[in-house]
Each structure stands twice: as C-alpha cells, then as structure tokens.
C-alpha cells in the first residue's frame, strides 16, 4: 500500500515537472491576461490620468514666433550700419519696458523681471549648413590639415516666451506680449537704421518769434533746402521715383514741387516785404550781427584762399604716374620708338584737384556773403522808409509768418508720413519678416497620453505575468514540501 502511494506521488511530481519544463502556449498567455484583466484595466486608466493631470497643471506656457532678417550685411553678421548685429536686443530692457507700457502689464503686476529671463532666441540653421559645420568640426578633431574655417551667420530665428502656469501670465497674454515684443523691436530697428528722424532733428520746432524778420525767412529757406535735399535722396532709393503715399496720395516729386512753390511764392513774398520796408525788430542789433558775420566770412575766405594756394603748389609739383606702352609698328615722327605715354588714374592727384576746387568755391561763396551783408548794413543805415509805412508792413508780415510756418509744418508732416509708408513697404517689410505670429505651443497631450498608456499596459502585463509566475512556483514548492 505504501509502495503504490509512493509511486503515485512520484508520478505526480514528474508530471508537474514535465509540465513546467514545457513551452508556454498561447492559451496559457491568454488565460494569464484574462486572470489579471482588472489589474491591466486599472493601470491603463490610472497612470494616463495621473500623467494628464500633471501635464495639464504643471506644463509651462510657451508662445513662439519665427522672424527673418533680410538686409545688406546680415550674411556677414553686421547690421545696416556695418556694426556687429546683435539679435539679443529683441529682449533688451528698453524694448521690454515699452511693451509693458503699451499693454499695461504693470497694472497686472507683471514687470521686466517676469519677461526678459523667459524670452529665448534660437537661430534656425539649414540642414546643409549644419552638415558642413559638423564635417569641419570632425576634421579638426581628427587633426586633418588644410581645412578652411567656415562661419555661418543665421538670418532666421525662433523667438520663444516661456512662462510657468503658476505665474500671472495667461496663454493669451503670453501671445500678446510676444507679438508686442516683435512689434517694438521692429520700431527700434526702423528708428535706428533709417533716416526717418532726419527731418525732425534737422527742422524740429522752430520758434520764429526768437528771430528778427530777415532771419525768419533765412531759417525758412534753410528748412526748405533741407527738405528738398532729403526728398531728392529718397527719389534715388529703391522705387523712390514711383512710390506714392496711400494716405496723402502724393509722391516724393509732388512734395518737392509743392515746397518749391512755398519757397518761391510765400517765403519770397515775405522776403520782398521785409526787404522793401527794411523791417527789423532791432536795427542796431541786426547791424552788429551782420558786421560779425562779415568778419567771420573774411576769416573763412582768407583761410580758403591760403588752402587753395597750398594745394595749387602741390598740384604743380606733383608728377602723375605714367604708363609706357609699346605698340609695334607704330613708330612715326611723333614717337620714333613706338612708345606711347598714358596717364594712370591717380586717386591722390584727383583728391588734390577736388580739394583745390572746393576751396575756391567756398572762398567765392564767402565773398558773396560779405558783399550781401555790407549792402544790408548800408541799406539800414540809409533807410528812407517812413515809420508809418513800416508799421503797416510789419503788421502784414506778422500775420503772414504763422500762415507760412503752418504750411511748412504741414508739408513736413506729410513728408514724414510718406517716408514712413515708404520704409514700411520697402525697408521694414523686407528687412524684418514675421514668418509666423505668436502661437501657443502646448505639449502634445495625445502623444504623451499614448506613451503613458503604452507604459501602463506594459507595466501591468509585467505585473500580471510575474504574479502568475510567482503563483506557479509557489504552488510547485508547496507540492514538493508536502511530498
């Protein structure tokens, strides 16, 4: 009886060992998964939910935009003025302060410290350029000689604004801030690298009542000259001859024509009345001023005469370089050897000649000014105009000056508006292009949740199979111990 029982137990153990040593079937795998289905279900629901909640409440707000620079010099890393181009000015305190003022961020408790550290600027480097740089770096690391240095200056950048969700800045505010940062930088670029302020700085706000009557018209003529020279320069720039303002409907040529009429007609009429009636606010003071200007011009004339004489002597002693050219078979009675002389272009000689000419012109201009002021002094000293006539003429001039000044100011404003339009169309539009406006770049929740789901599924399956493995081994050990 004991022998039979022992045989049964031994047979049972052998069968169990044979079963354990065999391959796991698909049916076993499915059965194991079905046994642990609740563990798997809980895992694939719980883990992605936790991940989603974490990302939802802790992921930072990221607003991004892409800008491209296209102006002469950017390929060499220099700005339009030829100096090193510094793109980090985009987040400079001066620009950010303007952004804070424009949007009213200070009222929301947002200051420069909440913005500047969170703006990141990264260049976009084309793939072929990246490969070229890598090859050069690899060659240098391997000590390969004859490798030329290669420097690439990017012209396209990604500007990002990253803020924590715990901050006071919302998604819409972040986008508005980044848009305004780029807008203010474009304004800075426009003001820095164009001559937009040339007219305002040169003409400015003139207080005509601080000048005597003859000086007022002189100032106005000077303003007209500045304006005409400025507009003439614009005509020579890209599409300047065909550009027309949409706001005022005028071209640069139209403005030049109009201010020329103001110069010759309105200011000319003022000149005529002031000159005919010898109008002045203070005759003695004006005569002293003219006498001072005569002395200044005499000094200038003497200086330029001396300069012209010195340069003339230098030109006389200077021997221009010459080239001798042999023309075979060209010997004649003028050149028996067939050698001909050709003067080389000589920059130094040309500079001397130009300097001599300029000195002569400036000397003549000074002489003309001297003669003009002498005549004016003589005219005031021998003034025969009655006081009553002067009073009537002065009233007329006093009335005309504001009218002419308003006309001039109006056309200065029109010029500024027209130049603004011109630069916005042909300079800023090309120089700075916003490829994409500020956009909120959030985490890809779908992708993150997919990863979390896959991780949860794999982890739960590992747990289920491990539990099954443990269960089987534990059962086997119990059988052996029982036996």
PDB file of C-alpha atoms in Angstrom, residues 173-400:
ATOM      1  CA  UNK A 173      -1.345  87.384 -22.507  1.00  0.00           C
ATOM      2  CA  UNK A 174       1.816  85.450 -23.382  1.00  0.00           C
ATOM      3  CA  UNK A 175       0.946  85.628 -27.077  1.00  0.00           C
ATOM      4  CA  UNK A 176       0.155  89.349 -26.818  1.00  0.00           C
ATOM      5  CA  UNK A 177       3.450  90.013 -25.050  1.00  0.00           C
ATOM      6  CA  UNK A 178       5.486  88.191 -27.691  1.00  0.00           C
ATOM      7  CA  UNK A 179       3.662  89.931 -30.558  1.00  0.00           C
ATOM      8  CA  UNK A 180       4.274  93.326 -28.959  1.00  0.00           C
ATOM      9  CA  UNK A 181       7.945  92.494 -28.312  1.00  0.00           C
ATOM     10  CA  UNK A 182       8.459  91.842 -32.024  1.00  0.00           C
ATOM     11  CA  UNK A 183       6.473  94.969 -32.923  1.00  0.00           C
ATOM     12  CA  UNK A 184       8.534  97.184 -30.607  1.00  0.00           C
ATOM     13  CA  UNK A 185      11.756  95.657 -31.905  1.00  0.00           C
ATOM     14  CA  UNK A 186      10.673  96.469 -35.461  1.00  0.00           C
ATOM     15  CA  UNK A 187      10.089 100.078 -34.348  1.00  0.00           C
ATOM     16  CA  UNK A 188      13.541 100.157 -32.758  1.00  0.00           C
ATOM     17  CA  UNK A 189      15.075  98.734 -35.936  1.00  0.00           C
ATOM     18  CA  UNK A 190      13.210 101.293 -38.036  1.00  0.00           C
ATOM     19  CA  UNK A 191      14.280 104.246 -35.882  1.00  0.00           C
ATOM     20  CA  UNK A 192      17.889 103.061 -35.596  1.00  0.00           C
ATOM     21  CA  UNK A 193      18.676 102.082 -39.169  1.00  0.00           C
ATOM     22  CA  UNK A 194      16.712 104.602 -41.203  1.00  0.00           C
ATOM     23  CA  UNK A 195      16.906 108.380 -41.531  1.00  0.00           C
ATOM     24  CA  UNK A 196      13.254 108.722 -40.542  1.00  0.00           C
ATOM     25  CA  UNK A 197      14.179 111.229 -37.814  1.00  0.00           C
ATOM     26  CA  UNK A 198      16.451 113.267 -40.073  1.00  0.00           C
ATOM     27  CA  UNK A 199      13.740 115.806 -40.862  1.00  0.00           C
ATOM     28  CA  UNK A 200      12.518 116.083 -37.270  1.00  0.00           C
ATOM     29  CA  UNK A 201      16.066 116.545 -35.980  1.00  0.00           C
ATOM     30  CA  UNK A 202      17.087 118.998 -38.704  1.00  0.00           C
ATOM     31  CA  UNK A 203      13.942 121.115 -38.780  1.00  0.00           C
ATOM     32  CA  UNK A 204      12.351 120.490 -35.406  1.00  0.00           C
ATOM     33  CA  UNK A 205      10.042 123.047 -33.833  1.00  0.00           C
ATOM     34  CA  UNK A 206      11.332 126.490 -34.722  1.00  0.00           C
ATOM     35  CA  UNK A 207      10.267 129.418 -32.533  1.00  0.00           C
ATOM     36  CA  UNK A 208      10.205 132.147 -35.147  1.00  0.00           C
ATOM     37  CA  UNK A 209       9.473 134.900 -32.647  1.00  0.00           C
ATOM     38  CA  UNK A 210      13.023 134.459 -31.328  1.00  0.00           C
ATOM     39  CA  UNK A 211      14.428 135.673 -34.667  1.00  0.00           C
ATOM     40  CA  UNK A 212      14.486 139.044 -36.383  1.00  0.00           C
ATOM     41  CA  UNK A 213      12.393 139.383 -39.553  1.00  0.00           C
ATOM     42  CA  UNK A 214      15.253 138.910 -42.062  1.00  0.00           C
ATOM     43  CA  UNK A 215      16.441 135.879 -40.068  1.00  0.00           C
ATOM     44  CA  UNK A 216      12.994 134.276 -40.083  1.00  0.00           C
ATOM     45  CA  UNK A 217      12.899 133.991 -43.871  1.00  0.00           C
ATOM     46  CA  UNK A 218      16.518 132.788 -43.891  1.00  0.00           C
ATOM     47  CA  UNK A 219      15.556 129.982 -41.480  1.00  0.00           C
ATOM     48  CA  UNK A 220      12.547 129.071 -43.624  1.00  0.00           C
ATOM     49  CA  UNK A 221      14.665 128.938 -46.790  1.00  0.00           C
ATOM     50  CA  UNK A 222      17.099 126.678 -44.960  1.00  0.00           C
ATOM     51  CA  UNK A 223      14.269 124.356 -43.886  1.00  0.00           C
ATOM     52  CA  UNK A 224      13.091 124.134 -47.479  1.00  0.00           C
ATOM     53  CA  UNK A 225      16.613 123.276 -48.660  1.00  0.00           C
ATOM     54  CA  UNK A 226      16.933 120.503 -46.066  1.00  0.00           C
ATOM     55  CA  UNK A 227      13.558 119.082 -47.057  1.00  0.00           C
ATOM     56  CA  UNK A 228      14.312 119.201 -50.797  1.00  0.00           C
ATOM     57  CA  UNK A 229      17.718 117.534 -50.384  1.00  0.00           C
ATOM     58  CA  UNK A 230      16.179 114.830 -48.218  1.00  0.00           C
ATOM     59  CA  UNK A 231      13.387 114.104 -50.701  1.00  0.00           C
ATOM     60  CA  UNK A 232      15.784 114.146 -53.650  1.00  0.00           C
ATOM     61  CA  UNK A 233      17.804 111.448 -51.884  1.00  0.00           C
ATOM     62  CA  UNK A 234      14.616 109.394 -51.425  1.00  0.00           C
ATOM     63  CA  UNK A 235      13.894 109.618 -55.149  1.00  0.00           C
ATOM     64  CA  UNK A 236      17.200 107.860 -55.835  1.00  0.00           C
ATOM     65  CA  UNK A 237      16.488 104.995 -53.453  1.00  0.00           C
ATOM     66  CA  UNK A 238      14.751 101.760 -54.354  1.00  0.00           C
ATOM     67  CA  UNK A 239      11.431 102.525 -56.113  1.00  0.00           C
ATOM     68  CA  UNK A 240      11.566 106.058 -54.725  1.00  0.00           C
ATOM     69  CA  UNK A 241      10.729 107.514 -58.119  1.00  0.00           C
ATOM     70  CA  UNK A 242       7.494 105.518 -58.418  1.00  0.00           C
ATOM     71  CA  UNK A 243       6.356 105.393 -54.797  1.00  0.00           C
ATOM     72  CA  UNK A 244       3.153 107.215 -53.896  1.00  0.00           C
ATOM     73  CA  UNK A 245       1.657 107.595 -50.435  1.00  0.00           C
ATOM     74  CA  UNK A 246      -1.713 105.910 -49.970  1.00  0.00           C
ATOM     75  CA  UNK A 247      -2.525 108.216 -47.041  1.00  0.00           C
ATOM     76  CA  UNK A 248      -1.879 111.533 -48.798  1.00  0.00           C
ATOM     77  CA  UNK A 249      -1.781 110.431 -52.440  1.00  0.00           C
ATOM     78  CA  UNK A 250       1.497 112.221 -53.130  1.00  0.00           C
ATOM     79  CA  UNK A 251       4.906 111.139 -54.408  1.00  0.00           C
ATOM     80  CA  UNK A 252       8.288 112.483 -53.362  1.00  0.00           C
ATOM     81  CA  UNK A 253       8.358 114.548 -56.558  1.00  0.00           C
ATOM     82  CA  UNK A 254       4.951 116.049 -55.718  1.00  0.00           C
ATOM     83  CA  UNK A 255       6.197 117.168 -52.305  1.00  0.00           C
ATOM     84  CA  UNK A 256       9.339 118.710 -53.809  1.00  0.00           C
ATOM     85  CA  UNK A 257       7.212 120.647 -56.285  1.00  0.00           C
ATOM     86  CA  UNK A 258       4.865 121.934 -53.592  1.00  0.00           C
ATOM     87  CA  UNK A 259       7.535 123.094 -51.146  1.00  0.00           C
ATOM     88  CA  UNK A 260       9.361 124.763 -54.032  1.00  0.00           C
ATOM     89  CA  UNK A 261       6.225 126.829 -54.647  1.00  0.00           C
ATOM     90  CA  UNK A 262       6.074 127.720 -50.941  1.00  0.00           C
ATOM     91  CA  UNK A 263       9.729 128.734 -51.070  1.00  0.00           C
ATOM     92  CA  UNK A 264       9.441 130.947 -54.125  1.00  0.00           C
ATOM     93  CA  UNK A 265       5.946 132.331 -53.563  1.00  0.00           C
ATOM     94  CA  UNK A 266       5.078 132.507 -49.865  1.00  0.00           C
ATOM     95  CA  UNK A 267       8.535 132.917 -48.370  1.00  0.00           C
ATOM     96  CA  UNK A 268       9.557 135.009 -51.372  1.00  0.00           C
ATOM     97  CA  UNK A 269       6.694 137.424 -50.652  1.00  0.00           C
ATOM     98  CA  UNK A 270       7.864 137.727 -47.055  1.00  0.00           C
ATOM     99  CA  UNK A 271      11.385 138.430 -48.302  1.00  0.00           C
ATOM    100  CA  UNK A 272      10.083 141.154 -50.604  1.00  0.00           C
ATOM    101  CA  UNK A 273       8.085 142.982 -47.926  1.00  0.00           C
ATOM    102  CA  UNK A 274      10.825 142.716 -45.294  1.00  0.00           C
ATOM    103  CA  UNK A 275      13.461 143.883 -47.767  1.00  0.00           C
ATOM    104  CA  UNK A 276      11.394 146.687 -49.315  1.00  0.00           C
ATOM    105  CA  UNK A 277      10.479 148.260 -45.978  1.00  0.00           C
ATOM    106  CA  UNK A 278      13.750 147.410 -44.186  1.00  0.00           C
ATOM    107  CA  UNK A 279      11.830 145.693 -41.415  1.00  0.00           C
ATOM    108  CA  UNK A 280      13.701 144.720 -38.279  1.00  0.00           C
ATOM    109  CA  UNK A 281      12.897 144.329 -34.612  1.00  0.00           C
ATOM    110  CA  UNK A 282      16.184 145.965 -33.599  1.00  0.00           C
ATOM    111  CA  UNK A 283      18.162 147.799 -36.300  1.00  0.00           C
ATOM    112  CA  UNK A 284      21.314 148.401 -34.242  1.00  0.00           C
ATOM    113  CA  UNK A 285      21.455 144.820 -33.046  1.00  0.00           C
ATOM    114  CA  UNK A 286      20.937 143.489 -36.585  1.00  0.00           C
ATOM    115  CA  UNK A 287      23.732 145.710 -37.956  1.00  0.00           C
ATOM    116  CA  UNK A 288      26.099 144.383 -35.271  1.00  0.00           C
ATOM    117  CA  UNK A 289      25.122 140.824 -36.200  1.00  0.00           C
ATOM    118  CA  UNK A 290      25.847 141.487 -39.885  1.00  0.00           C
ATOM    119  CA  UNK A 291      29.207 143.084 -39.028  1.00  0.00           C
ATOM    120  CA  UNK A 292      30.114 139.984 -37.035  1.00  0.00           C
ATOM    121  CA  UNK A 293      29.153 137.741 -39.950  1.00  0.00           C
ATOM    122  CA  UNK A 294      31.282 139.839 -42.306  1.00  0.00           C
ATOM    123  CA  UNK A 295      34.313 139.251 -40.077  1.00  0.00           C
ATOM    124  CA  UNK A 296      33.571 135.523 -39.916  1.00  0.00           C
ATOM    125  CA  UNK A 297      33.318 135.287 -43.692  1.00  0.00           C
ATOM    126  CA  UNK A 298      36.502 137.303 -44.169  1.00  0.00           C
ATOM    127  CA  UNK A 299      38.354 134.809 -41.977  1.00  0.00           C
ATOM    128  CA  UNK A 300      36.815 131.923 -43.902  1.00  0.00           C
ATOM    129  CA  UNK A 301      37.711 133.489 -47.258  1.00  0.00           C
ATOM    130  CA  UNK A 302      41.342 134.071 -46.228  1.00  0.00           C
ATOM    131  CA  UNK A 303      41.588 130.520 -44.935  1.00  0.00           C
ATOM    132  CA  UNK A 304      40.209 129.016 -48.144  1.00  0.00           C
ATOM    133  CA  UNK A 305      42.412 131.263 -50.312  1.00  0.00           C
ATOM    134  CA  UNK A 306      45.501 130.066 -48.433  1.00  0.00           C
ATOM    135  CA  UNK A 307      44.322 126.482 -48.693  1.00  0.00           C
ATOM    136  CA  UNK A 308      43.759 126.817 -52.448  1.00  0.00           C
ATOM    137  CA  UNK A 309      47.257 128.313 -52.901  1.00  0.00           C
ATOM    138  CA  UNK A 310      48.924 125.468 -50.986  1.00  0.00           C
ATOM    139  CA  UNK A 311      47.009 122.810 -52.904  1.00  0.00           C
ATOM    140  CA  UNK A 312      47.806 124.570 -56.184  1.00  0.00           C
ATOM    141  CA  UNK A 313      51.538 124.415 -55.381  1.00  0.00           C
ATOM    142  CA  UNK A 314      51.201 120.714 -54.514  1.00  0.00           C
ATOM    143  CA  UNK A 315      49.476 120.053 -57.820  1.00  0.00           C
ATOM    144  CA  UNK A 316      52.222 121.870 -59.711  1.00  0.00           C
ATOM    145  CA  UNK A 317      54.967 119.831 -58.061  1.00  0.00           C
ATOM    146  CA  UNK A 318      53.140 116.525 -58.173  1.00  0.00           C
ATOM    147  CA  UNK A 319      54.139 114.209 -61.053  1.00  0.00           C
ATOM    148  CA  UNK A 320      51.399 111.858 -62.061  1.00  0.00           C
ATOM    149  CA  UNK A 321      52.403 108.263 -62.669  1.00  0.00           C
ATOM    150  CA  UNK A 322      52.614 107.305 -66.314  1.00  0.00           C
ATOM    151  CA  UNK A 323      52.447 104.061 -68.207  1.00  0.00           C
ATOM    152  CA  UNK A 324      54.675 103.420 -71.229  1.00  0.00           C
ATOM    153  CA  UNK A 325      53.063 101.143 -73.790  1.00  0.00           C
ATOM    154  CA  UNK A 326      54.920  99.641 -76.775  1.00  0.00           C
ATOM    155  CA  UNK A 327      52.874  99.466 -79.947  1.00  0.00           C
ATOM    156  CA  UNK A 328      54.939  97.515 -82.526  1.00  0.00           C
ATOM    157  CA  UNK A 329      54.997  99.065 -85.992  1.00  0.00           C
ATOM    158  CA  UNK A 330      53.566 102.314 -84.720  1.00  0.00           C
ATOM    159  CA  UNK A 331      56.796 104.366 -84.808  1.00  0.00           C
ATOM    160  CA  UNK A 332      56.268 107.679 -86.523  1.00  0.00           C
ATOM    161  CA  UNK A 333      57.707 111.152 -86.411  1.00  0.00           C
ATOM    162  CA  UNK A 334      55.966 111.799 -83.077  1.00  0.00           C
ATOM    163  CA  UNK A 335      57.091 108.539 -81.485  1.00  0.00           C
ATOM    164  CA  UNK A 336      60.134 107.170 -83.220  1.00  0.00           C
ATOM    165  CA  UNK A 337      60.412 104.247 -80.805  1.00  0.00           C
ATOM    166  CA  UNK A 338      56.756 103.240 -80.913  1.00  0.00           C
ATOM    167  CA  UNK A 339      56.415 104.082 -77.170  1.00  0.00           C
ATOM    168  CA  UNK A 340      53.309 105.956 -76.045  1.00  0.00           C
ATOM    169  CA  UNK A 341      52.590 107.592 -72.678  1.00  0.00           C
ATOM    170  CA  UNK A 342      49.276 107.073 -70.888  1.00  0.00           C
ATOM    171  CA  UNK A 343      48.473 108.842 -67.617  1.00  0.00           C
ATOM    172  CA  UNK A 344      47.354 106.400 -64.928  1.00  0.00           C
ATOM    173  CA  UNK A 345      44.308 107.114 -62.856  1.00  0.00           C
ATOM    174  CA  UNK A 346      45.732 108.672 -59.702  1.00  0.00           C
ATOM    175  CA  UNK A 347      43.392 108.910 -56.710  1.00  0.00           C
ATOM    176  CA  UNK A 348      45.692 111.200 -54.735  1.00  0.00           C
ATOM    177  CA  UNK A 349      46.030 113.655 -57.619  1.00  0.00           C
ATOM    178  CA  UNK A 350      42.268 113.655 -58.095  1.00  0.00           C
ATOM    179  CA  UNK A 351      41.738 114.317 -54.383  1.00  0.00           C
ATOM    180  CA  UNK A 352      44.091 117.303 -54.555  1.00  0.00           C
ATOM    181  CA  UNK A 353      42.258 118.671 -57.585  1.00  0.00           C
ATOM    182  CA  UNK A 354      38.899 118.257 -55.856  1.00  0.00           C
ATOM    183  CA  UNK A 355      40.198 119.960 -52.718  1.00  0.00           C
ATOM    184  CA  UNK A 356      41.512 122.876 -54.780  1.00  0.00           C
ATOM    185  CA  UNK A 357      38.150 123.290 -56.496  1.00  0.00           C
ATOM    186  CA  UNK A 358      36.188 123.137 -53.231  1.00  0.00           C
ATOM    187  CA  UNK A 359      38.452 125.719 -51.593  1.00  0.00           C
ATOM    188  CA  UNK A 360      37.924 128.096 -54.498  1.00  0.00           C
ATOM    189  CA  UNK A 361      34.155 127.657 -54.397  1.00  0.00           C
ATOM    190  CA  UNK A 362      33.970 128.217 -50.625  1.00  0.00           C
ATOM    191  CA  UNK A 363      36.137 131.335 -50.947  1.00  0.00           C
ATOM    192  CA  UNK A 364      33.811 132.763 -53.607  1.00  0.00           C
ATOM    193  CA  UNK A 365      30.735 131.985 -51.508  1.00  0.00           C
ATOM    194  CA  UNK A 366      32.267 133.737 -48.517  1.00  0.00           C
ATOM    195  CA  UNK A 367      32.987 136.799 -50.684  1.00  0.00           C
ATOM    196  CA  UNK A 368      29.373 136.865 -51.881  1.00  0.00           C
ATOM    197  CA  UNK A 369      28.119 136.705 -48.282  1.00  0.00           C
ATOM    198  CA  UNK A 370      30.446 139.568 -47.319  1.00  0.00           C
ATOM    199  CA  UNK A 371      29.095 141.738 -50.121  1.00  0.00           C
ATOM    200  CA  UNK A 372      25.490 140.843 -49.212  1.00  0.00           C
ATOM    201  CA  UNK A 373      25.883 141.815 -45.549  1.00  0.00           C
ATOM    202  CA  UNK A 374      27.705 145.029 -46.497  1.00  0.00           C
ATOM    203  CA  UNK A 375      24.790 146.034 -48.730  1.00  0.00           C
ATOM    204  CA  UNK A 376      22.276 145.184 -45.995  1.00  0.00           C
ATOM    205  CA  UNK A 377      24.156 147.328 -43.472  1.00  0.00           C
ATOM    206  CA  UNK A 378      24.304 150.220 -45.900  1.00  0.00           C
ATOM    207  CA  UNK A 379      20.602 149.858 -46.628  1.00  0.00           C
ATOM    208  CA  UNK A 380      19.633 150.023 -42.959  1.00  0.00           C
ATOM    209  CA  UNK A 381      21.938 152.993 -42.309  1.00  0.00           C
ATOM    210  CA  UNK A 382      20.453 154.965 -45.199  1.00  0.00           C
ATOM    211  CA  UNK A 383      16.873 153.869 -44.524  1.00  0.00           C
ATOM    212  CA  UNK A 384      14.323 156.284 -46.058  1.00  0.00           C
ATOM    213  CA  UNK A 385      11.133 154.325 -45.319  1.00  0.00           C
ATOM    214  CA  UNK A 386       8.755 156.221 -43.020  1.00  0.00           C
ATOM    215  CA  UNK A 387       7.766 154.758 -39.671  1.00  0.00           C
ATOM    216  CA  UNK A 388       4.081 154.688 -40.614  1.00  0.00           C
ATOM    217  CA  UNK A 389       4.886 152.607 -43.697  1.00  0.00           C
ATOM    218  CA  UNK A 390       6.962 150.251 -41.572  1.00  0.00           C
ATOM    219  CA  UNK A 391       4.095 149.767 -39.110  1.00  0.00           C
ATOM    220  CA  UNK A 392       1.682 148.755 -41.886  1.00  0.00           C
ATOM    221  CA  UNK A 393       4.216 146.406 -43.489  1.00  0.00           C
ATOM    222  CA  UNK A 394       5.159 144.894 -40.128  1.00  0.00           C
ATOM    223  CA  UNK A 395       1.522 144.059 -39.354  1.00  0.00           C
ATOM    224  CA  UNK A 396       1.278 142.297 -42.693  1.00  0.00           C
ATOM    225  CA  UNK A 397       4.466 140.317 -42.069  1.00  0.00           C
ATOM    226  CA  UNK A 398       3.402 139.357 -38.534  1.00  0.00           C
ATOM    227  CA  UNK A 399       0.158 137.994 -39.983  1.00  0.00           C
ATOM    228  CA  UNK A 400       1.888 136.116 -42.817  1.00  0.00           C
TER     229      UNK A 400
END
